[in-house]
Amino acid sequence: RISCIVKQGYGLTETSPVTHSSPTDPARIRLGSSGQCIPNTESKIVDTATGEELGPNERGELWIRGPQVMKGYLNNPEATAITVDADGWLHTGDIAFADEEGYFSIVDRVKELIKYKGMQVAPAELEAVLLTNPKIADAAVIPSPDDEAGEIPKAFVVLKGEITADEIMAFVAEHVAPHKKIRLVEIVEQIPKTASGKILRRVL
């Protein structure tokens, strides 16, 4: 429609800023993926609980090492030590996976993961499912404290059609594993977001 190739990439302020990019060849671009590592850059996916390196299509925290990684946060050695380890790996705080050909996809943030009975639930995954419902205009998912499970997924939903909270929960349950089911729903007028479109979960 706009007569040009649209590519996705990935990076952080702490990586000056690019670490991944889609290939230049349009035939090799994969929609929804941030692409492959740029030259001289290493990436790996690490289990957030054990620190073990994971294999293809397994979700964990994205770690990056390369010449573009920052030396550290100015006058803040404590924050630097948390973010960049002794081997030079930058711990991004992003949950991702990589396929067999080294295409990386970002799926959520480590800090935003919901811990349901010890199992990790990614809010972004549930939000994506909710937005496939034609009666839902917008959605956000956060952890809600629970005595038995520790945390349960709670959805805030903006409607554009007639649908009940029970119907919303049943809809999500059809598309996800049992531990990922939405267990609370609140109907709201709008989802609070930053100017760049990020959901303000702390407000919710």
PDB file of C-alpha atoms in Angstrom:
ATOM      1  CA  ARG A   1       0.000   0.000   0.000  1.00  0.00           C
ATOM      2  CA  ILE A   2       2.821   2.424   0.801  1.00  0.00           C
ATOM      3  CA  SER A   3       5.131   1.120  -1.945  1.00  0.00           C
ATOM      4  CA  CYS A   4       8.032   0.237   0.309  1.00  0.00           C
ATOM      5  CA  ILE A   5       9.397  -2.659   2.355  1.00  0.00           C
ATOM      6  CA  VAL A   6       8.539  -2.569   6.062  1.00  0.00           C
ATOM      7  CA  LYS A   7      11.035  -4.313   8.335  1.00  0.00           C
ATOM      8  CA  GLN A   8      11.057  -4.960  12.060  1.00  0.00           C
ATOM      9  CA  GLY A   9      14.042  -4.674  14.346  1.00  0.00           C
ATOM     10  CA  TYR A  10      14.926  -4.677  18.020  1.00  0.00           C
ATOM     11  CA  GLY A  11      17.249  -2.871  20.373  1.00  0.00           C
ATOM     12  CA  LEU A  12      17.548  -0.931  23.602  1.00  0.00           C
ATOM     13  CA  THR A  13      19.050   2.354  24.696  1.00  0.00           C
ATOM     14  CA  GLU A  14      21.657   0.189  26.455  1.00  0.00           C
ATOM     15  CA  THR A  15      22.681  -1.361  23.110  1.00  0.00           C
ATOM     16  CA  SER A  16      23.276   1.860  21.171  1.00  0.00           C
ATOM     17  CA  PRO A  17      20.505   0.871  20.110  1.00  0.00           C
ATOM     18  CA  VAL A  18      20.195  -1.930  17.501  1.00  0.00           C
ATOM     19  CA  THR A  19      20.844  -5.657  18.040  1.00  0.00           C
ATOM     20  CA  HIS A  20      18.441  -7.402  15.639  1.00  0.00           C
ATOM     21  CA  SER A  21      16.986  -6.603  12.240  1.00  0.00           C
ATOM     22  CA  SER A  22      14.944  -8.276   9.528  1.00  0.00           C
ATOM     23  CA  PRO A  23      16.927  -9.308   6.412  1.00  0.00           C
ATOM     24  CA  THR A  24      17.086  -6.926   3.464  1.00  0.00           C
ATOM     25  CA  ASP A  25      15.696  -9.592   1.108  1.00  0.00           C
ATOM     26  CA  PRO A  26      11.866  -9.254   1.261  1.00  0.00           C
ATOM     27  CA  ALA A  27      11.485 -13.011   0.741  1.00  0.00           C
ATOM     28  CA  ARG A  28      13.321 -13.668   4.020  1.00  0.00           C
ATOM     29  CA  ILE A  29      11.370 -11.190   6.176  1.00  0.00           C
ATOM     30  CA  ARG A  30       9.161 -12.908   8.767  1.00  0.00           C
ATOM     31  CA  LEU A  31       6.228 -10.837   9.955  1.00  0.00           C
ATOM     32  CA  GLY A  32       6.070 -10.573  13.732  1.00  0.00           C
ATOM     33  CA  SER A  33       9.769 -11.360  14.155  1.00  0.00           C
ATOM     34  CA  SER A  34      12.427  -8.813  15.080  1.00  0.00           C
ATOM     35  CA  GLY A  35      14.782 -10.610  12.723  1.00  0.00           C
ATOM     36  CA  GLN A  36      18.289 -11.971  13.234  1.00  0.00           C
ATOM     37  CA  CYS A  37      21.330 -10.692  15.124  1.00  0.00           C
ATOM     38  CA  ILE A  38      23.218  -7.929  13.386  1.00  0.00           C
ATOM     39  CA  PRO A  39      26.955  -8.566  12.686  1.00  0.00           C
ATOM     40  CA  ASN A  40      29.300  -9.077  15.678  1.00  0.00           C
ATOM     41  CA  THR A  41      26.328  -9.576  18.013  1.00  0.00           C
ATOM     42  CA  GLU A  42      25.526 -12.665  20.093  1.00  0.00           C
ATOM     43  CA  SER A  43      22.129 -13.482  21.576  1.00  0.00           C
ATOM     44  CA  LYS A  44      20.779 -16.283  23.694  1.00  0.00           C
ATOM     45  CA  ILE A  45      17.537 -17.167  25.450  1.00  0.00           C
ATOM     46  CA  VAL A  46      17.903 -17.989  29.143  1.00  0.00           C
ATOM     47  CA  ASP A  47      15.513 -19.624  31.623  1.00  0.00           C
ATOM     48  CA  THR A  48      14.485 -16.889  34.078  1.00  0.00           C
ATOM     49  CA  ALA A  49      14.413 -19.321  37.010  1.00  0.00           C
ATOM     50  CA  THR A  50      17.543 -21.442  36.443  1.00  0.00           C
ATOM     51  CA  GLY A  51      19.761 -19.295  34.202  1.00  0.00           C
ATOM     52  CA  GLU A  52      20.125 -22.238  31.812  1.00  0.00           C
ATOM     53  CA  GLU A  53      20.409 -21.530  28.087  1.00  0.00           C
ATOM     54  CA  LEU A  54      17.274 -22.634  26.209  1.00  0.00           C
ATOM     55  CA  GLY A  55      16.813 -24.186  22.773  1.00  0.00           C
ATOM     56  CA  PRO A  56      14.835 -23.166  19.665  1.00  0.00           C
ATOM     57  CA  ASN A  57      11.250 -21.942  20.248  1.00  0.00           C
ATOM     58  CA  GLU A  58      11.630 -22.006  24.053  1.00  0.00           C
ATOM     59  CA  ARG A  59      10.663 -18.803  25.835  1.00  0.00           C
ATOM     60  CA  GLY A  60      12.997 -17.085  28.257  1.00  0.00           C
ATOM     61  CA  GLU A  61      14.899 -13.844  28.874  1.00  0.00           C
ATOM     62  CA  LEU A  62      16.884 -12.437  25.962  1.00  0.00           C
ATOM     63  CA  TRP A  63      20.587 -11.845  26.729  1.00  0.00           C
ATOM     64  CA  ILE A  64      22.813  -9.923  24.312  1.00  0.00           C
ATOM     65  CA  ARG A  65      26.578  -9.490  23.952  1.00  0.00           C
ATOM     66  CA  GLY A  66      28.391  -7.314  21.428  1.00  0.00           C
ATOM     67  CA  PRO A  67      30.460  -4.170  20.867  1.00  0.00           C
ATOM     68  CA  GLN A  68      27.356  -1.967  21.020  1.00  0.00           C
ATOM     69  CA  VAL A  69      26.482  -2.959  24.603  1.00  0.00           C
ATOM     70  CA  MET A  70      26.936  -0.050  27.004  1.00  0.00           C
ATOM     71  CA  LYS A  71      29.840   0.146  29.459  1.00  0.00           C
ATOM     72  CA  GLY A  72      27.356   0.899  32.227  1.00  0.00           C
ATOM     73  CA  TYR A  73      24.920   3.346  33.770  1.00  0.00           C
ATOM     74  CA  LEU A  74      26.599   6.637  34.709  1.00  0.00           C
ATOM     75  CA  ASN A  75      27.524   6.740  38.412  1.00  0.00           C
ATOM     76  CA  ASN A  76      25.357   3.680  39.148  1.00  0.00           C
ATOM     77  CA  PRO A  77      27.520   0.561  39.524  1.00  0.00           C
ATOM     78  CA  GLU A  78      24.751  -1.361  41.308  1.00  0.00           C
ATOM     79  CA  ALA A  79      22.302  -1.023  38.392  1.00  0.00           C
ATOM     80  CA  THR A  80      25.107  -1.797  35.938  1.00  0.00           C
ATOM     81  CA  ALA A  81      25.994  -5.031  37.762  1.00  0.00           C
ATOM     82  CA  ILE A  82      22.361  -6.156  37.633  1.00  0.00           C
ATOM     83  CA  THR A  83      22.034  -5.447  33.903  1.00  0.00           C
ATOM     84  CA  VAL A  84      25.428  -6.489  32.501  1.00  0.00           C
ATOM     85  CA  ASP A  85      27.044  -9.611  33.976  1.00  0.00           C
ATOM     86  CA  ALA A  86      30.749 -10.408  34.387  1.00  0.00           C
ATOM     87  CA  ASP A  87      30.864 -12.117  30.983  1.00  0.00           C
ATOM     88  CA  GLY A  88      29.501  -9.045  29.190  1.00  0.00           C
ATOM     89  CA  TRP A  89      25.971 -10.355  28.625  1.00  0.00           C
ATOM     90  CA  LEU A  90      23.281  -7.667  28.822  1.00  0.00           C
ATOM     91  CA  HIS A  91      20.144  -8.994  30.524  1.00  0.00           C
ATOM     92  CA  THR A  92      17.388  -7.237  28.561  1.00  0.00           C
ATOM     93  CA  GLY A  93      14.403  -8.023  30.784  1.00  0.00           C
ATOM     94  CA  ASP A  94      12.479  -9.035  27.667  1.00  0.00           C
ATOM     95  CA  ILE A  95      10.915 -12.458  27.170  1.00  0.00           C
ATOM     96  CA  ALA A  96      11.658 -13.839  23.707  1.00  0.00           C
ATOM     97  CA  PHE A  97      12.227 -16.968  21.675  1.00  0.00           C
ATOM     98  CA  ALA A  98      14.330 -17.808  18.638  1.00  0.00           C
ATOM     99  CA  ASP A  99      13.539 -20.335  15.916  1.00  0.00           C
ATOM    100  CA  GLU A 100      15.960 -22.813  14.335  1.00  0.00           C
ATOM    101  CA  GLU A 101      17.166 -20.176  11.843  1.00  0.00           C
ATOM    102  CA  GLY A 102      17.935 -17.526  14.434  1.00  0.00           C
ATOM    103  CA  TYR A 103      14.881 -15.317  13.964  1.00  0.00           C
ATOM    104  CA  PHE A 104      14.037 -13.719  17.315  1.00  0.00           C
ATOM    105  CA  SER A 105      10.553 -12.734  18.502  1.00  0.00           C
ATOM    106  CA  ILE A 106       9.867 -10.578  21.558  1.00  0.00           C
ATOM    107  CA  VAL A 107       6.766 -11.641  23.499  1.00  0.00           C
ATOM    108  CA  ASP A 108       6.741  -9.878  26.899  1.00  0.00           C
ATOM    109  CA  ARG A 109       8.684  -8.350  29.785  1.00  0.00           C
ATOM    110  CA  VAL A 110      10.151 -10.397  32.650  1.00  0.00           C
ATOM    111  CA  LYS A 111       8.770  -7.964  35.247  1.00  0.00           C
ATOM    112  CA  GLU A 112       5.262  -8.280  33.833  1.00  0.00           C
ATOM    113  CA  LEU A 113       5.042 -12.078  33.921  1.00  0.00           C
ATOM    114  CA  ILE A 114       2.231 -13.442  36.066  1.00  0.00           C
ATOM    115  CA  LYS A 115       3.244 -16.298  38.416  1.00  0.00           C
ATOM    116  CA  TYR A 116       0.254 -18.670  38.615  1.00  0.00           C
ATOM    117  CA  LYS A 117       1.013 -21.601  40.953  1.00  0.00           C
ATOM    118  CA  GLY A 118       4.681 -21.287  40.018  1.00  0.00           C
ATOM    119  CA  MET A 119       3.963 -21.248  36.276  1.00  0.00           C
ATOM    120  CA  GLN A 120       4.676 -18.189  34.151  1.00  0.00           C
ATOM    121  CA  VAL A 121       1.893 -16.468  32.225  1.00  0.00           C
ATOM    122  CA  ALA A 122       2.694 -13.704  29.726  1.00  0.00           C
ATOM    123  CA  PRO A 123       0.125 -10.857  29.778  1.00  0.00           C
ATOM    124  CA  ALA A 124       0.859  -9.927  26.151  1.00  0.00           C
ATOM    125  CA  GLU A 125      -0.131 -13.420  25.007  1.00  0.00           C
ATOM    126  CA  LEU A 126      -3.525 -13.137  26.716  1.00  0.00           C
ATOM    127  CA  GLU A 127      -4.023  -9.598  25.422  1.00  0.00           C
ATOM    128  CA  ALA A 128      -3.413 -10.831  21.874  1.00  0.00           C
ATOM    129  CA  VAL A 129      -6.075 -13.529  22.338  1.00  0.00           C
ATOM    130  CA  LEU A 130      -8.585 -11.040  23.758  1.00  0.00           C
ATOM    131  CA  LEU A 131      -8.099  -8.686  20.815  1.00  0.00           C
ATOM    132  CA  THR A 132      -9.087 -11.419  18.359  1.00  0.00           C
ATOM    133  CA  ASN A 133     -12.633 -11.212  19.725  1.00  0.00           C
ATOM    134  CA  PRO A 134     -14.659  -8.874  17.487  1.00  0.00           C
ATOM    135  CA  LYS A 135     -16.592  -7.569  20.508  1.00  0.00           C
ATOM    136  CA  ILE A 136     -13.441  -6.369  22.285  1.00  0.00           C
ATOM    137  CA  ALA A 137     -11.887  -3.022  21.298  1.00  0.00           C
ATOM    138  CA  ASP A 138      -8.910  -3.029  23.663  1.00  0.00           C
ATOM    139  CA  ALA A 139      -7.538  -5.077  26.545  1.00  0.00           C
ATOM    140  CA  ALA A 140      -4.838  -5.254  29.194  1.00  0.00           C
ATOM    141  CA  VAL A 141      -3.917  -8.094  31.547  1.00  0.00           C
ATOM    142  CA  ILE A 142      -2.236  -7.795  34.955  1.00  0.00           C
ATOM    143  CA  PRO A 143      -1.544 -10.103  37.915  1.00  0.00           C
ATOM    144  CA  SER A 144      -4.109 -10.081  40.714  1.00  0.00           C
ATOM    145  CA  PRO A 145      -3.110 -11.421  44.164  1.00  0.00           C
ATOM    146  CA  ASP A 146      -4.636 -14.794  45.066  1.00  0.00           C
ATOM    147  CA  ASP A 147      -4.262 -16.786  48.301  1.00  0.00           C
ATOM    148  CA  GLU A 148      -4.135 -20.180  46.580  1.00  0.00           C
ATOM    149  CA  ALA A 149      -2.373 -19.485  43.272  1.00  0.00           C
ATOM    150  CA  GLY A 150      -0.165 -16.550  44.293  1.00  0.00           C
ATOM    151  CA  GLU A 151      -1.273 -14.526  41.275  1.00  0.00           C
ATOM    152  CA  ILE A 152      -4.086 -14.917  38.758  1.00  0.00           C
ATOM    153  CA  PRO A 153      -4.546 -13.181  35.384  1.00  0.00           C
ATOM    154  CA  LYS A 154      -7.025 -10.308  35.490  1.00  0.00           C
ATOM    155  CA  ALA A 155      -8.227  -8.640  32.290  1.00  0.00           C
ATOM    156  CA  PHE A 156      -9.331  -5.038  31.822  1.00  0.00           C
ATOM    157  CA  VAL A 157     -11.463  -4.865  28.693  1.00  0.00           C
ATOM    158  CA  VAL A 158     -12.907  -2.090  26.519  1.00  0.00           C
ATOM    159  CA  LEU A 159     -15.974  -3.336  24.666  1.00  0.00           C
ATOM    160  CA  LYS A 160     -17.326  -2.612  21.206  1.00  0.00           C
ATOM    161  CA  GLY A 161     -20.148  -5.144  21.360  1.00  0.00           C
ATOM    162  CA  GLU A 162     -22.409  -7.039  23.744  1.00  0.00           C
ATOM    163  CA  ILE A 163     -20.409  -9.606  25.729  1.00  0.00           C
ATOM    164  CA  THR A 164     -20.322 -10.601  29.408  1.00  0.00           C
ATOM    165  CA  ALA A 165     -17.349 -11.181  31.673  1.00  0.00           C
ATOM    166  CA  ASP A 166     -18.123 -14.916  31.796  1.00  0.00           C
ATOM    167  CA  GLU A 167     -18.244 -15.075  27.995  1.00  0.00           C
ATOM    168  CA  ILE A 168     -14.878 -13.298  27.804  1.00  0.00           C
ATOM    169  CA  MET A 169     -13.290 -15.781  30.213  1.00  0.00           C
ATOM    170  CA  ALA A 170     -14.780 -18.721  28.295  1.00  0.00           C
ATOM    171  CA  PHE A 171     -13.491 -17.292  25.000  1.00  0.00           C
ATOM    172  CA  VAL A 172      -9.915 -17.055  26.291  1.00  0.00           C
ATOM    173  CA  ALA A 173     -10.121 -20.522  27.881  1.00  0.00           C
ATOM    174  CA  GLU A 174     -10.777 -22.006  24.435  1.00  0.00           C
ATOM    175  CA  HIS A 175      -7.447 -20.664  23.150  1.00  0.00           C
ATOM    176  CA  VAL A 176      -4.944 -21.129  26.006  1.00  0.00           C
ATOM    177  CA  ALA A 177      -3.587 -23.748  28.412  1.00  0.00           C
ATOM    178  CA  PRO A 178      -5.565 -24.130  31.674  1.00  0.00           C
ATOM    179  CA  HIS A 179      -3.032 -22.248  33.828  1.00  0.00           C
ATOM    180  CA  LYS A 180      -3.223 -19.232  31.488  1.00  0.00           C
ATOM    181  CA  LYS A 181      -6.989 -18.724  31.739  1.00  0.00           C
ATOM    182  CA  ILE A 182      -8.344 -15.270  32.604  1.00  0.00           C
ATOM    183  CA  ARG A 183      -9.947 -15.548  36.040  1.00  0.00           C
ATOM    184  CA  LEU A 184     -11.137 -11.971  36.609  1.00  0.00           C
ATOM    185  CA  VAL A 185     -12.571  -9.438  34.150  1.00  0.00           C
ATOM    186  CA  GLU A 186     -13.258  -5.737  34.631  1.00  0.00           C
ATOM    187  CA  ILE A 187     -15.001  -3.676  31.954  1.00  0.00           C
ATOM    188  CA  VAL A 188     -13.468  -0.201  31.567  1.00  0.00           C
ATOM    189  CA  GLU A 189     -13.915   2.835  29.311  1.00  0.00           C
ATOM    190  CA  GLN A 190     -10.282   2.889  28.184  1.00  0.00           C
ATOM    191  CA  ILE A 191      -6.886   1.320  28.841  1.00  0.00           C
ATOM    192  CA  PRO A 192      -4.326   3.766  30.296  1.00  0.00           C
ATOM    193  CA  LYS A 193      -1.290   4.041  28.008  1.00  0.00           C
ATOM    194  CA  THR A 194       1.825   6.119  27.511  1.00  0.00           C
ATOM    195  CA  ALA A 195       2.185   8.501  24.580  1.00  0.00           C
ATOM    196  CA  SER A 196       4.042   5.742  22.716  1.00  0.00           C
ATOM    197  CA  GLY A 197       1.213   3.263  23.265  1.00  0.00           C
ATOM    198  CA  LYS A 198       2.604   1.130  26.102  1.00  0.00           C
ATOM    199  CA  ILE A 199       0.050  -0.103  28.624  1.00  0.00           C
ATOM    200  CA  LEU A 200       0.383   1.560  32.047  1.00  0.00           C
ATOM    201  CA  ARG A 201      -0.054  -1.630  34.074  1.00  0.00           C
ATOM    202  CA  ARG A 202       0.941   0.068  37.346  1.00  0.00           C
ATOM    203  CA  VAL A 203      -2.084   2.376  36.956  1.00  0.00           C
ATOM    204  CA  LEU A 204      -4.393  -0.606  36.461  1.00  0.00           C
TER     205      LEU A 204
END
